[in-house]
Tab-separated table of C-alpha atoms and ligand atoms in Angstrom:
chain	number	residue	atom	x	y	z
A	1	UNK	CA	15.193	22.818	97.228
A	2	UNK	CA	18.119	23.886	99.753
A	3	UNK	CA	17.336	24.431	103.049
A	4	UNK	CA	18.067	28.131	103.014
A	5	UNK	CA	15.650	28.619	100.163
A	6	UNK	CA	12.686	26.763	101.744
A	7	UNK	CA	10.118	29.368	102.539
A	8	UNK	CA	9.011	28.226	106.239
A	9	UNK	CA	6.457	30.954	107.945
A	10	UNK	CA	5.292	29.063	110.738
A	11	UNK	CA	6.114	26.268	113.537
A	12	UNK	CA	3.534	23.990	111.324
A	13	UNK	CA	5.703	24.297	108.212
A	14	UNK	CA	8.795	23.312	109.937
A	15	UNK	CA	7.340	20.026	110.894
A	16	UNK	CA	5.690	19.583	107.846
A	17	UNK	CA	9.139	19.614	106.497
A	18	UNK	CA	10.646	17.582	109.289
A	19	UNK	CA	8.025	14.840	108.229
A	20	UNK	CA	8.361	15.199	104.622
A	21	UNK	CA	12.146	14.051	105.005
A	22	UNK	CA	11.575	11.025	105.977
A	23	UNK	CA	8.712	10.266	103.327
A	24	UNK	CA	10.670	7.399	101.441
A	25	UNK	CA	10.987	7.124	97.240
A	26	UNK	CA	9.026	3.857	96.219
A	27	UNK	CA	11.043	3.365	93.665
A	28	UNK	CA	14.799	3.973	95.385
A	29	UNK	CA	14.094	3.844	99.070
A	30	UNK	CA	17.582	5.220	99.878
A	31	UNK	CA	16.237	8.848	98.990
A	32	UNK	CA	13.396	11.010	100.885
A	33	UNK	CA	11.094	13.328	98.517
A	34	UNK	CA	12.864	15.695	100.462
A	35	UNK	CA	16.122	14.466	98.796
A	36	UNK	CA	14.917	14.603	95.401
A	37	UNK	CA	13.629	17.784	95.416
A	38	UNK	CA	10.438	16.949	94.421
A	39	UNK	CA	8.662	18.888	97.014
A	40	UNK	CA	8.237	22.360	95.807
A	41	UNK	CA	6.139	24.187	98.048
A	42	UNK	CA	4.701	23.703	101.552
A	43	UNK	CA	1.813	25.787	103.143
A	44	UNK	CA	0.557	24.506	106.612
A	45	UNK	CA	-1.186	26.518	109.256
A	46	UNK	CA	-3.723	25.269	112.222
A	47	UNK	CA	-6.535	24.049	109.539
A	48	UNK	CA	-4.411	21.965	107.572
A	49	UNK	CA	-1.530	21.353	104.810
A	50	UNK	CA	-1.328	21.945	101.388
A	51	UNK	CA	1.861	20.475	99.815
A	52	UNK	CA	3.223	20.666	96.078
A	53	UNK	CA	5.463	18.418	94.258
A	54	UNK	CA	6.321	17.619	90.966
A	55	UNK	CA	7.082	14.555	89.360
A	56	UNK	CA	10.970	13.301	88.534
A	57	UNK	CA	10.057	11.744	85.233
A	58	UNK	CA	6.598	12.723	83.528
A	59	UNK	CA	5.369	9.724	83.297
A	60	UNK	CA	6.617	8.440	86.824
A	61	UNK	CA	4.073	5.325	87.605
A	62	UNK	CA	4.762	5.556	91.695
A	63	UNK	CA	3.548	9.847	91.519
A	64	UNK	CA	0.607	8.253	93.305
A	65	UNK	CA	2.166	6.220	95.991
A	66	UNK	CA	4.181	9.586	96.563
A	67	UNK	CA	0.993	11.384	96.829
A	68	UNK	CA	-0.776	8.826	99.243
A	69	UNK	CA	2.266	8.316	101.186
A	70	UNK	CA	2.716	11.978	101.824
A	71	UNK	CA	-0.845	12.423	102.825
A	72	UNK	CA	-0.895	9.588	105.069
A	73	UNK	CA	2.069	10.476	107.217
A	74	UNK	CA	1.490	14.062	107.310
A	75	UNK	CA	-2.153	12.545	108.935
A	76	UNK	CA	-0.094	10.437	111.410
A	77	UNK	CA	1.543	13.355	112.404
A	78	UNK	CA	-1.600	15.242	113.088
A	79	UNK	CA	-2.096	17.267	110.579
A	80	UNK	CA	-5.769	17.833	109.318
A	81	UNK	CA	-7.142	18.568	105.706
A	82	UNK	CA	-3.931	17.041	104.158
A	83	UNK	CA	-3.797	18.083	100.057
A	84	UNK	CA	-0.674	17.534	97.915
A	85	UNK	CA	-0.917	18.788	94.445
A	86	UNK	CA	1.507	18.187	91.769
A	87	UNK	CA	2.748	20.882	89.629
A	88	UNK	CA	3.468	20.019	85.916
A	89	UNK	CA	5.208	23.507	84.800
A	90	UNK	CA	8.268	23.705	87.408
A	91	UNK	CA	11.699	22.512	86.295
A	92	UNK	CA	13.572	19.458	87.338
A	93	UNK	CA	16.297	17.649	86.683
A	94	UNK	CA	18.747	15.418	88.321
A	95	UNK	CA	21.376	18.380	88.825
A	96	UNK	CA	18.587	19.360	91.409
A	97	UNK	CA	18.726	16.493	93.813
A	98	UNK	CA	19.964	17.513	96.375
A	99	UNK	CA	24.139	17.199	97.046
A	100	UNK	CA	24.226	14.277	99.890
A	101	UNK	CA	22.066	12.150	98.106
A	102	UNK	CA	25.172	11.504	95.525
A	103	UNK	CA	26.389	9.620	98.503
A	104	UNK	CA	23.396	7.727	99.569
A	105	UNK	CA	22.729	6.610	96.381
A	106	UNK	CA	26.430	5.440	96.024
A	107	UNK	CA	26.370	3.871	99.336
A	108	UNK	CA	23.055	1.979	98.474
A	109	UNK	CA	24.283	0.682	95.061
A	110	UNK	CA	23.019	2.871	92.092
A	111	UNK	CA	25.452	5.445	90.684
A	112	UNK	CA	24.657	8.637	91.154
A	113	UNK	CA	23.580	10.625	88.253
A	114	UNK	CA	26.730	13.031	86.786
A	115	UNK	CA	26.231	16.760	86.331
A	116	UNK	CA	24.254	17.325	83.129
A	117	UNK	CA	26.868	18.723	80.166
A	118	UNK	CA	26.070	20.629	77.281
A	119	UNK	CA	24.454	17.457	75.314
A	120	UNK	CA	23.044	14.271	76.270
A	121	UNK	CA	25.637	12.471	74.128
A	122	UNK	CA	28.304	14.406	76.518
A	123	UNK	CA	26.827	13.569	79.341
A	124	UNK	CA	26.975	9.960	78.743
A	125	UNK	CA	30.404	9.782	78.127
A	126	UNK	CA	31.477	10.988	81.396
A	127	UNK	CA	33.180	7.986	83.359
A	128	UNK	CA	30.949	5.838	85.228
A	129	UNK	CA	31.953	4.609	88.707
A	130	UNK	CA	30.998	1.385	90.081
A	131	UNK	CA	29.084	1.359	92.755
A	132	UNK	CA	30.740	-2.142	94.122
A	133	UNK	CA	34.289	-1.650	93.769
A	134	UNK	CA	34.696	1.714	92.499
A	135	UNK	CA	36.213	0.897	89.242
A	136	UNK	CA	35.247	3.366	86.552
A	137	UNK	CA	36.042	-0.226	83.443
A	138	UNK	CA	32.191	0.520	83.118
A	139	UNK	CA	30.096	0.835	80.100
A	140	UNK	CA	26.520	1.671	79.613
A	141	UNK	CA	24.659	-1.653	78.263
A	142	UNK	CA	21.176	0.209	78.126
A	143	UNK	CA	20.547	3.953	78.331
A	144	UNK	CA	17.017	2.037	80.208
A	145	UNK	CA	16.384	-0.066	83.033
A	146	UNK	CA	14.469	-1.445	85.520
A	147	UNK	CA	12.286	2.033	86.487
A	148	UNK	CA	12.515	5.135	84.252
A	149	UNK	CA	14.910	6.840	86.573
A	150	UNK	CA	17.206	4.359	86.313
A	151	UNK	CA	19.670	2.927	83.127
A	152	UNK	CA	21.759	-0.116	82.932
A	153	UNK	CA	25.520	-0.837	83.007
A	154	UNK	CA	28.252	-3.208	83.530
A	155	UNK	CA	31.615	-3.076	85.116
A	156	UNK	CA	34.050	-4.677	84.157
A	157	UNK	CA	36.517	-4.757	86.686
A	158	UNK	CA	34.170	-7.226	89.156
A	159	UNK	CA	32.143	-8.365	86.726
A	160	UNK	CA	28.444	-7.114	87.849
A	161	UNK	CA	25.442	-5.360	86.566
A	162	UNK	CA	24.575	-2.025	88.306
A	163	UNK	CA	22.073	0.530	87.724
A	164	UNK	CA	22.461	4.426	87.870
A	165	UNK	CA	20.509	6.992	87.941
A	166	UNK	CA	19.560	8.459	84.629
A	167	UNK	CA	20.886	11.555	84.275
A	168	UNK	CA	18.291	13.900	83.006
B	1	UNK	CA	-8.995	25.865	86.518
B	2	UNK	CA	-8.911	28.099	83.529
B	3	UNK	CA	-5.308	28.888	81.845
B	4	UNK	CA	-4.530	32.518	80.416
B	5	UNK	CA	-4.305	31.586	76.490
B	6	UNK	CA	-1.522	33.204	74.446
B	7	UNK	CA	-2.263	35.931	71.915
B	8	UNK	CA	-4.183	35.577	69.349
B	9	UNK	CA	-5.185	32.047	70.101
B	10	UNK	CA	-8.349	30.827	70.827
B	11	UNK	CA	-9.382	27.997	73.394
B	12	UNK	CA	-10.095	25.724	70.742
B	13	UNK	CA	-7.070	25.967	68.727
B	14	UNK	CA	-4.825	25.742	71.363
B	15	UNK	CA	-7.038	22.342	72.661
B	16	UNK	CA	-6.551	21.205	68.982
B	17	UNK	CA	-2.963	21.553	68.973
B	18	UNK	CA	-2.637	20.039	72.369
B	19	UNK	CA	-4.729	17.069	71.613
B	20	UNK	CA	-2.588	16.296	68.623
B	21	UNK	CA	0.318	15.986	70.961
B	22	UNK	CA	-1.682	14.072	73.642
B	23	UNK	CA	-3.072	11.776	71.662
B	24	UNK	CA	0.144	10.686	69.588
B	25	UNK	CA	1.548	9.988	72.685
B	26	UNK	CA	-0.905	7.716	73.891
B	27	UNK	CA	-1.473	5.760	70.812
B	28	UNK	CA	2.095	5.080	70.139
B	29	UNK	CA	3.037	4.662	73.978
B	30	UNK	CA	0.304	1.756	73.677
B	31	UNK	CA	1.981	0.165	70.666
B	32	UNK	CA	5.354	0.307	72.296
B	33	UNK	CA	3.556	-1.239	75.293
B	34	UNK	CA	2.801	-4.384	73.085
B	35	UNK	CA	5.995	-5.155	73.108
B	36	UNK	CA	6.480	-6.025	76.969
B	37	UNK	CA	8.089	-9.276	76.950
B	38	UNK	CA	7.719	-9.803	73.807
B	39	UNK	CA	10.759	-7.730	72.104
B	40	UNK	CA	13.791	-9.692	70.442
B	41	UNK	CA	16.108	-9.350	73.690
B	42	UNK	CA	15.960	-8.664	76.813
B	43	UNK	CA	17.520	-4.964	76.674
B	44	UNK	CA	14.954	-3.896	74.326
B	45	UNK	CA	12.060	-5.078	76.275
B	46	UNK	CA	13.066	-3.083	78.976
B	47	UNK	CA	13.667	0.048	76.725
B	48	UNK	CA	10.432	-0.276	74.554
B	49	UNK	CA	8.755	-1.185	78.281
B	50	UNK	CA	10.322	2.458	79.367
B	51	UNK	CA	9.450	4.160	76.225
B	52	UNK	CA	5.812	3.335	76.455
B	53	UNK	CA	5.890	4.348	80.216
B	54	UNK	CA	7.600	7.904	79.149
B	55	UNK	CA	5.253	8.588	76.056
B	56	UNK	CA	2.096	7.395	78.037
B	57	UNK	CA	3.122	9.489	80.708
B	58	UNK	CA	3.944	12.637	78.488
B	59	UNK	CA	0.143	12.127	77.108
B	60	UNK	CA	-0.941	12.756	80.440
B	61	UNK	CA	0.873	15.569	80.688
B	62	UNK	CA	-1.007	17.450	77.552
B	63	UNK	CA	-4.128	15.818	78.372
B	64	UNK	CA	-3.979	17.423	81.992
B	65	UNK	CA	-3.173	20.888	80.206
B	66	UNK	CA	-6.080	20.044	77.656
B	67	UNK	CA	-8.092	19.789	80.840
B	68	UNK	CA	-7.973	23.180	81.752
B	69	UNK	CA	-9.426	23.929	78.279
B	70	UNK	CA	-12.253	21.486	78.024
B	71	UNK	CA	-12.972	20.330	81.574
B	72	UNK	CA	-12.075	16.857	80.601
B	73	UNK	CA	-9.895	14.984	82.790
B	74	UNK	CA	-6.989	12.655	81.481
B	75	UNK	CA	-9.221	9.558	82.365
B	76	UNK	CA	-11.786	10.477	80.628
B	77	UNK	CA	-10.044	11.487	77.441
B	78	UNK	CA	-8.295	8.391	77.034
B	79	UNK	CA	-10.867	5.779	78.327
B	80	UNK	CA	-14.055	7.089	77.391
B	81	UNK	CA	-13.715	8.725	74.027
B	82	UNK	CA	-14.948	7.446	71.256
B	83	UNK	CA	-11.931	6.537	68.649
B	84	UNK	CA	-13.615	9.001	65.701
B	85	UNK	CA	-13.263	11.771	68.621
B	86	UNK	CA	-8.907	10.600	68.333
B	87	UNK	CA	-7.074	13.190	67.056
B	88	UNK	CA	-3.445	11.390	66.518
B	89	UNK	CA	-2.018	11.067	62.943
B	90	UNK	CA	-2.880	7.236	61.343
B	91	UNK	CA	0.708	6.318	61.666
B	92	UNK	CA	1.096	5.886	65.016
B	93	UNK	CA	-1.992	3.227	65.662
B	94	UNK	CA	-0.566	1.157	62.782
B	95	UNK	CA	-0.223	-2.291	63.805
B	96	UNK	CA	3.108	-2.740	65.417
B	97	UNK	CA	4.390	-5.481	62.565
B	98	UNK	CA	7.580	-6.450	62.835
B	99	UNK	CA	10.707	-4.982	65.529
B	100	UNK	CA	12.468	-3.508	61.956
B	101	UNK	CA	8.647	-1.686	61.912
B	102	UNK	CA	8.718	-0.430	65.092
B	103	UNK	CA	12.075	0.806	65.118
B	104	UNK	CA	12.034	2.797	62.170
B	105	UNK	CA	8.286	4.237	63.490
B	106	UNK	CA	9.829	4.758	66.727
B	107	UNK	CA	12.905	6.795	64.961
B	108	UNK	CA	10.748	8.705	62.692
B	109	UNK	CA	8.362	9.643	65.645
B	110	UNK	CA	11.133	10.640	68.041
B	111	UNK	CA	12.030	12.777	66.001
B	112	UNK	CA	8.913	14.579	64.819
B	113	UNK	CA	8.343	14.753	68.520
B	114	UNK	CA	11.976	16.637	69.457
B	115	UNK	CA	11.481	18.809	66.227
B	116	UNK	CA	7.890	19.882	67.362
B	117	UNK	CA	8.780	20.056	70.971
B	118	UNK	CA	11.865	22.528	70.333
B	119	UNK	CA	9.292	24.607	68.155
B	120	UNK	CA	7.376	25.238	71.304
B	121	UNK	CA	9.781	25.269	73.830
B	122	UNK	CA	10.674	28.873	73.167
B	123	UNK	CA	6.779	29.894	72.855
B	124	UNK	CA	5.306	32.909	74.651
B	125	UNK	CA	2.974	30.703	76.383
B	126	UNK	CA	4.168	29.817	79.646
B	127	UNK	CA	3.516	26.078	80.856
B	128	UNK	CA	3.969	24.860	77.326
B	129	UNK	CA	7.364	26.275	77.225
B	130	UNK	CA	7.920	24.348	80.729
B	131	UNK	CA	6.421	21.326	80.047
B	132	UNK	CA	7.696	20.618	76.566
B	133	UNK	CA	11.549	21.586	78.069
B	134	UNK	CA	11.088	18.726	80.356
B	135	UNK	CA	9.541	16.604	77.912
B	136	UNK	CA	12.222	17.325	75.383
B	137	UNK	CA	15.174	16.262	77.965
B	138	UNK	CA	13.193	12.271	78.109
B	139	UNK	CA	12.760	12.525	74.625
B	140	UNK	CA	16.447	12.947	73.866
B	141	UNK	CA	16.806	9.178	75.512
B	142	UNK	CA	14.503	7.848	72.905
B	143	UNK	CA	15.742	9.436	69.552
B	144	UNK	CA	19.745	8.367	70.757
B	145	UNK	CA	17.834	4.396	70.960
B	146	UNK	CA	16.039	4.695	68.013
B	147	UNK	CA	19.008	6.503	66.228
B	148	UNK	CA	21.801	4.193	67.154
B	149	UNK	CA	19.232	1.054	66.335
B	150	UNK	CA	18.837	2.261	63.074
B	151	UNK	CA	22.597	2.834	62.348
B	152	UNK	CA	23.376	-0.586	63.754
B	153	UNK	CA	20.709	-2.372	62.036
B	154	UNK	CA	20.755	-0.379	58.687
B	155	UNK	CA	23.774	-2.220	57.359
B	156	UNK	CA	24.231	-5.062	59.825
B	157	UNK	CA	23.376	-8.217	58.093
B	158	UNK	CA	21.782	-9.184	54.593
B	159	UNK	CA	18.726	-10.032	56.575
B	160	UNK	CA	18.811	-7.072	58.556
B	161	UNK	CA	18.992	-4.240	55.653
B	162	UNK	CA	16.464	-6.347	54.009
B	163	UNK	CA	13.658	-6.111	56.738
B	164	UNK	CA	14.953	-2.093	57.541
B	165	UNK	CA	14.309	-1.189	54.128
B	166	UNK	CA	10.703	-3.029	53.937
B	167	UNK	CA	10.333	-0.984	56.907
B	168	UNK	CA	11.222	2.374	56.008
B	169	UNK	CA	9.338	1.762	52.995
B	170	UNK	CA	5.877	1.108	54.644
B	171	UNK	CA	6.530	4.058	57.480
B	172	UNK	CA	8.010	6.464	55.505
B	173	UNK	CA	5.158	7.536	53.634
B	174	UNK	CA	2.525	7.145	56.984
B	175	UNK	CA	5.078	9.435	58.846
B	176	UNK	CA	4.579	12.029	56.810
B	177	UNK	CA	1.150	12.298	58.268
B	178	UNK	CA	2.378	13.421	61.308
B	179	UNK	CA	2.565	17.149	59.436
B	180	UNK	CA	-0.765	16.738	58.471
B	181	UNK	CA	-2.232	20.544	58.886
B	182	UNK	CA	-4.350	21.198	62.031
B	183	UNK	CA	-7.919	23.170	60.963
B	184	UNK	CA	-6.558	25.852	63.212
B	185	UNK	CA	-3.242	25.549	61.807
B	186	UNK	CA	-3.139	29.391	59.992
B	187	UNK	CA	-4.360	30.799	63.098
B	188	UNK	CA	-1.539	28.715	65.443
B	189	UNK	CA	1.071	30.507	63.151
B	190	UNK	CA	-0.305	33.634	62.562
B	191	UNK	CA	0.089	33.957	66.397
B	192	UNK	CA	3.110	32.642	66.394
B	193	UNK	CA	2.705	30.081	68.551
B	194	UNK	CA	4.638	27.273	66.443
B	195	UNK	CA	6.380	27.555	63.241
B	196	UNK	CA	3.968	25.801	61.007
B	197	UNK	CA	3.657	22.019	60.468
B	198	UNK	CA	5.467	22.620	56.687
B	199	UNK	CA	8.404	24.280	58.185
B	200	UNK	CA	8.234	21.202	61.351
B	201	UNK	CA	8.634	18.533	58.385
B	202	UNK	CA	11.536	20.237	56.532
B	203	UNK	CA	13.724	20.351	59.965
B	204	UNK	CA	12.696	16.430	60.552
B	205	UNK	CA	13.080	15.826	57.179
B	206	UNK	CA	16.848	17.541	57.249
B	207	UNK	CA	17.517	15.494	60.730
B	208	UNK	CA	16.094	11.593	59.401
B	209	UNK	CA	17.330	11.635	55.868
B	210	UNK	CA	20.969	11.700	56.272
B	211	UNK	CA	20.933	9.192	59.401
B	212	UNK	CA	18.658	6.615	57.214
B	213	UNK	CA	21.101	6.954	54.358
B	214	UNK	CA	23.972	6.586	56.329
B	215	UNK	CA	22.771	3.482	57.434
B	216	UNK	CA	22.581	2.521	53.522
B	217	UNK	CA	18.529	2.757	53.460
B	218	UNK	CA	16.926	4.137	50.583
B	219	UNK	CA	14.552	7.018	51.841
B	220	UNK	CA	11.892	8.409	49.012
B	221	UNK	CA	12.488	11.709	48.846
B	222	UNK	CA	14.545	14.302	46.774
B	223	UNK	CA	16.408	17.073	47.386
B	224	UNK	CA	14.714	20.695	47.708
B	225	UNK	CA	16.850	23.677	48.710
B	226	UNK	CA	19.395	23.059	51.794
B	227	UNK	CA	16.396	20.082	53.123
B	228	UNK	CA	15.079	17.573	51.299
B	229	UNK	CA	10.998	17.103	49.917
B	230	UNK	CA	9.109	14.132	50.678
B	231	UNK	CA	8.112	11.943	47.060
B	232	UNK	CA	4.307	10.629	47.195
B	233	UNK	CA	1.580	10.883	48.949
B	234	UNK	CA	1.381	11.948	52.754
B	235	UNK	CA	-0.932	9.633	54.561
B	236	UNK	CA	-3.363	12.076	56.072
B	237	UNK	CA	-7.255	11.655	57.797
B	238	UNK	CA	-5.886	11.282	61.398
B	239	UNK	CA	-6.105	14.719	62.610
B	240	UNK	CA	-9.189	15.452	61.064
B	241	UNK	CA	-10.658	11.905	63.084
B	242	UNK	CA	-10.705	9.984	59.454
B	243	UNK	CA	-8.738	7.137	61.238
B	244	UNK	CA	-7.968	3.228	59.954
B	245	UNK	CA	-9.881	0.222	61.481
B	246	UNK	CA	-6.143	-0.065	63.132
B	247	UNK	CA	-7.210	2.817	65.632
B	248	UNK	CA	-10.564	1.288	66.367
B	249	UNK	CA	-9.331	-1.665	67.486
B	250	UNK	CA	-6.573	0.064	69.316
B	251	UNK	CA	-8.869	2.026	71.419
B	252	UNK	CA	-11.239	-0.869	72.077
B	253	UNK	CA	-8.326	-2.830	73.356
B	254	UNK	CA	-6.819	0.274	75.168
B	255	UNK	CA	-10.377	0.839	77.004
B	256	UNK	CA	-11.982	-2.743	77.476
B	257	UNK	CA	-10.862	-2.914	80.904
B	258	UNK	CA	-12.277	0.372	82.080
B	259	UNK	CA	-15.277	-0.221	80.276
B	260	UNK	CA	-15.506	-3.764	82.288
B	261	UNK	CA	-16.462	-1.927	85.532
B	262	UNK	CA	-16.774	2.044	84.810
B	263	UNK	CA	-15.490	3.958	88.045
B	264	UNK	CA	-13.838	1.371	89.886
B	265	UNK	CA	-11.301	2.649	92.576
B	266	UNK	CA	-8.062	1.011	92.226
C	301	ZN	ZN1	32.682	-3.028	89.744
């Protein structure tokens, strides 16, 4: 969520948080949890931390890894009784990640996901830039790919596959 | 633990209704898994791969729900259950034949699926109407695959409409299973928790029709008011556990590993 609506009460929090950025995405290691927004809620005090997230796509296989890899650094950084639930029942979508990671995800080489339109048809047909040479000649070749966040296209100004980030 | 049930509905219905969902999911997101390297190309190896991934994790989803109902965690549900305890509709644990098979399947599911899940998403009950808007926006993915296969396949080649309309002529009449009534179906829609199974397969019914005629496939049905009505025989038994030897073997595949070594830690 954006900074000014995170909720932080106490000194604990805050550095919860400040760890939490840096907690890497498996799956797209250019992007933080923190940058996808898929950490909802943090509650830390001197006993220990209690963190909520939700998953991008249901059926997400690396919720797990997330879940471990949030626990374990949170440990490194001292925190005791470390629990991270994940909440089913709060929204998400890509219009939610948060702004500069349109950029990072550029600069790494996936195109960033567009902002959702009324229908999923109209969303697709919004033009495409490539994330190599910035050509929008692109066309989607699969509305899959390699992970579920991600589908398939090709540009055809230089001539390369590249992979964006489903818009959903 | 423990979820606030909407009005008029009892634990058990709502558990019934959700394991309907749940188990569809996992049934058919196994089937789609069988075609992991396998599929024609390479593009729909990947999607079928994804599919599988998405309706396997969607079925955890309503299983985790289900939990709060029953006590019964997702692992349990899906890897110690007995298949007679399987509450999924027979067409989805049909073998997965041929890829004209398990497109039209795939198509005829989708759909069901978006139909039902817009039925709920406006119901009074609170995580169901969060979960299933979620659900609804991944599901969108699949029915514009299965659609556009279908409209390219339909009419492509002699070969093609050949093997689409052996397809739609073996699915068609499982699919309608999918409608089959639930036992606590009067009390689901006297509560107004979902419109009703009947009215479910008019909407999909109004939604499949056209796009399998447009694609020059014969569909058995005839027309009834502003929808159409199905011709023959609905293929029902699977939500009242009266499955096909196809499920058994299904589950035994789906659950051999876990029964290897119960409890192991991954
Ligand atoms: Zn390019």
């Amino acid at each position: 969520m954006p900074l000014e609506q995170r909720q932080v009460h106490n000194v604990a929090e805050a550095k919860a948080w400040d760890v939490l950025q840096s907690v890497q995405d498996p799956e797209i290691p250019a992007l933080t949890l923190v940058d996808l927004n898929v950490i909802r809620h943090v509650k830390a005090n001197d006993q220990g931390v209690e963190v909520e997230m939700t998953p991008t796509f249901m059926g997400c296989p690396a919720l797990d890894r997330m879940k471990e890899d949030i626990r374990i650094r949170l440990q490194e950084a001292g925190f005791k009784n470390v629990r991270v639930n994940v909440n089913l029942t709060v929204p998400w979508s890509t219009d939610m990640l948060i702004e500069s990671s349109k950029e990072k995800l550029q600069k790494f080489g996936i195109a960033p996901p567009p902002v959702l339109q009324e229908s999923l048809p109209a969303t697709l047909l919004l033009p495409v830039q490539c994330p190599f040479c910035n050509s929008t000649e692109t066309r989607l070749e699969s509305e899959f790919g390699s992970t579920l966040c991600k589908q398939l296209y090709y540009c055809d100004s230089c001539r390369q596959s590249f992979e964006r980030f489903k818009p959903l | 633990m423990g979820i606030e049930l909407p009005a008029g509905v009892t634990a058990e219905a709502l558990s019934e209704f959700l394991l309907a969902l749940a188990d569809d999911e996992l049934v058919l997101g196994h089937r789609d898994s069988e075609w992991t390297a396998y599929a024609p190309i390479l593009e729909e190896d990947i999607a079928f791969s994804n599919i599988a991934q998405d309706e396997l994790g969607h079925s955890l989803v309503w299983f985790s729900l289900c939990e709060k109902l029953t006590g019964k965690n997702p692992d349990e549900m899906a890897f110690q259950r007995p298949w007679e305890d399987f509450r999924c509709c027979r067409f989805v644990a049909y073998p997965k034949g041929d890829f004209a098979y398990t497109v039209v399947r795939q198509f005829l599911f989708d759909v069901a699926e978006q139909v039902r899940l817009i039925a709920i998403s406006s119901s009074s009950f609170g995580p169901l109407r969060e979960i299933s808007q979620r659900i609804i926006r991944e599901e969108n993915y699949h029915v514009m695959h299965s659609q556009g296969l279908i409209e390219r396949l339909g009419d492509a080649t002699e070969e093609s409409r050949r093997r689409m309309q052996s397809a739609v002529d073996v699915a068609f009449p499982q699919s309608l299973g999918i409608f089959e009534h639930l036992k606590a179906e009067e009390e689901l829609v006297d509560a107004g928790f979902f419109p009703g199974n009947d009215a479910l397969k008019s909407a999909w019914l109004a939604q499949v029709v056209p796009v399998l005629r447009k694609a020059t496939l014969t569909v058995p049905v005839h027309d009834h008011k502003n929808t159409f009505a199905a011709d023959g025989q609905s293929d029902d038994g699977g939500r009242q556990g009266k499955h096909t030897v196809h499920l058994q073997a299904l589950v035994a595949d789906l659950q051999s590993v876990y029964k290897l070594v119960p409890n192991a830690k991954w």
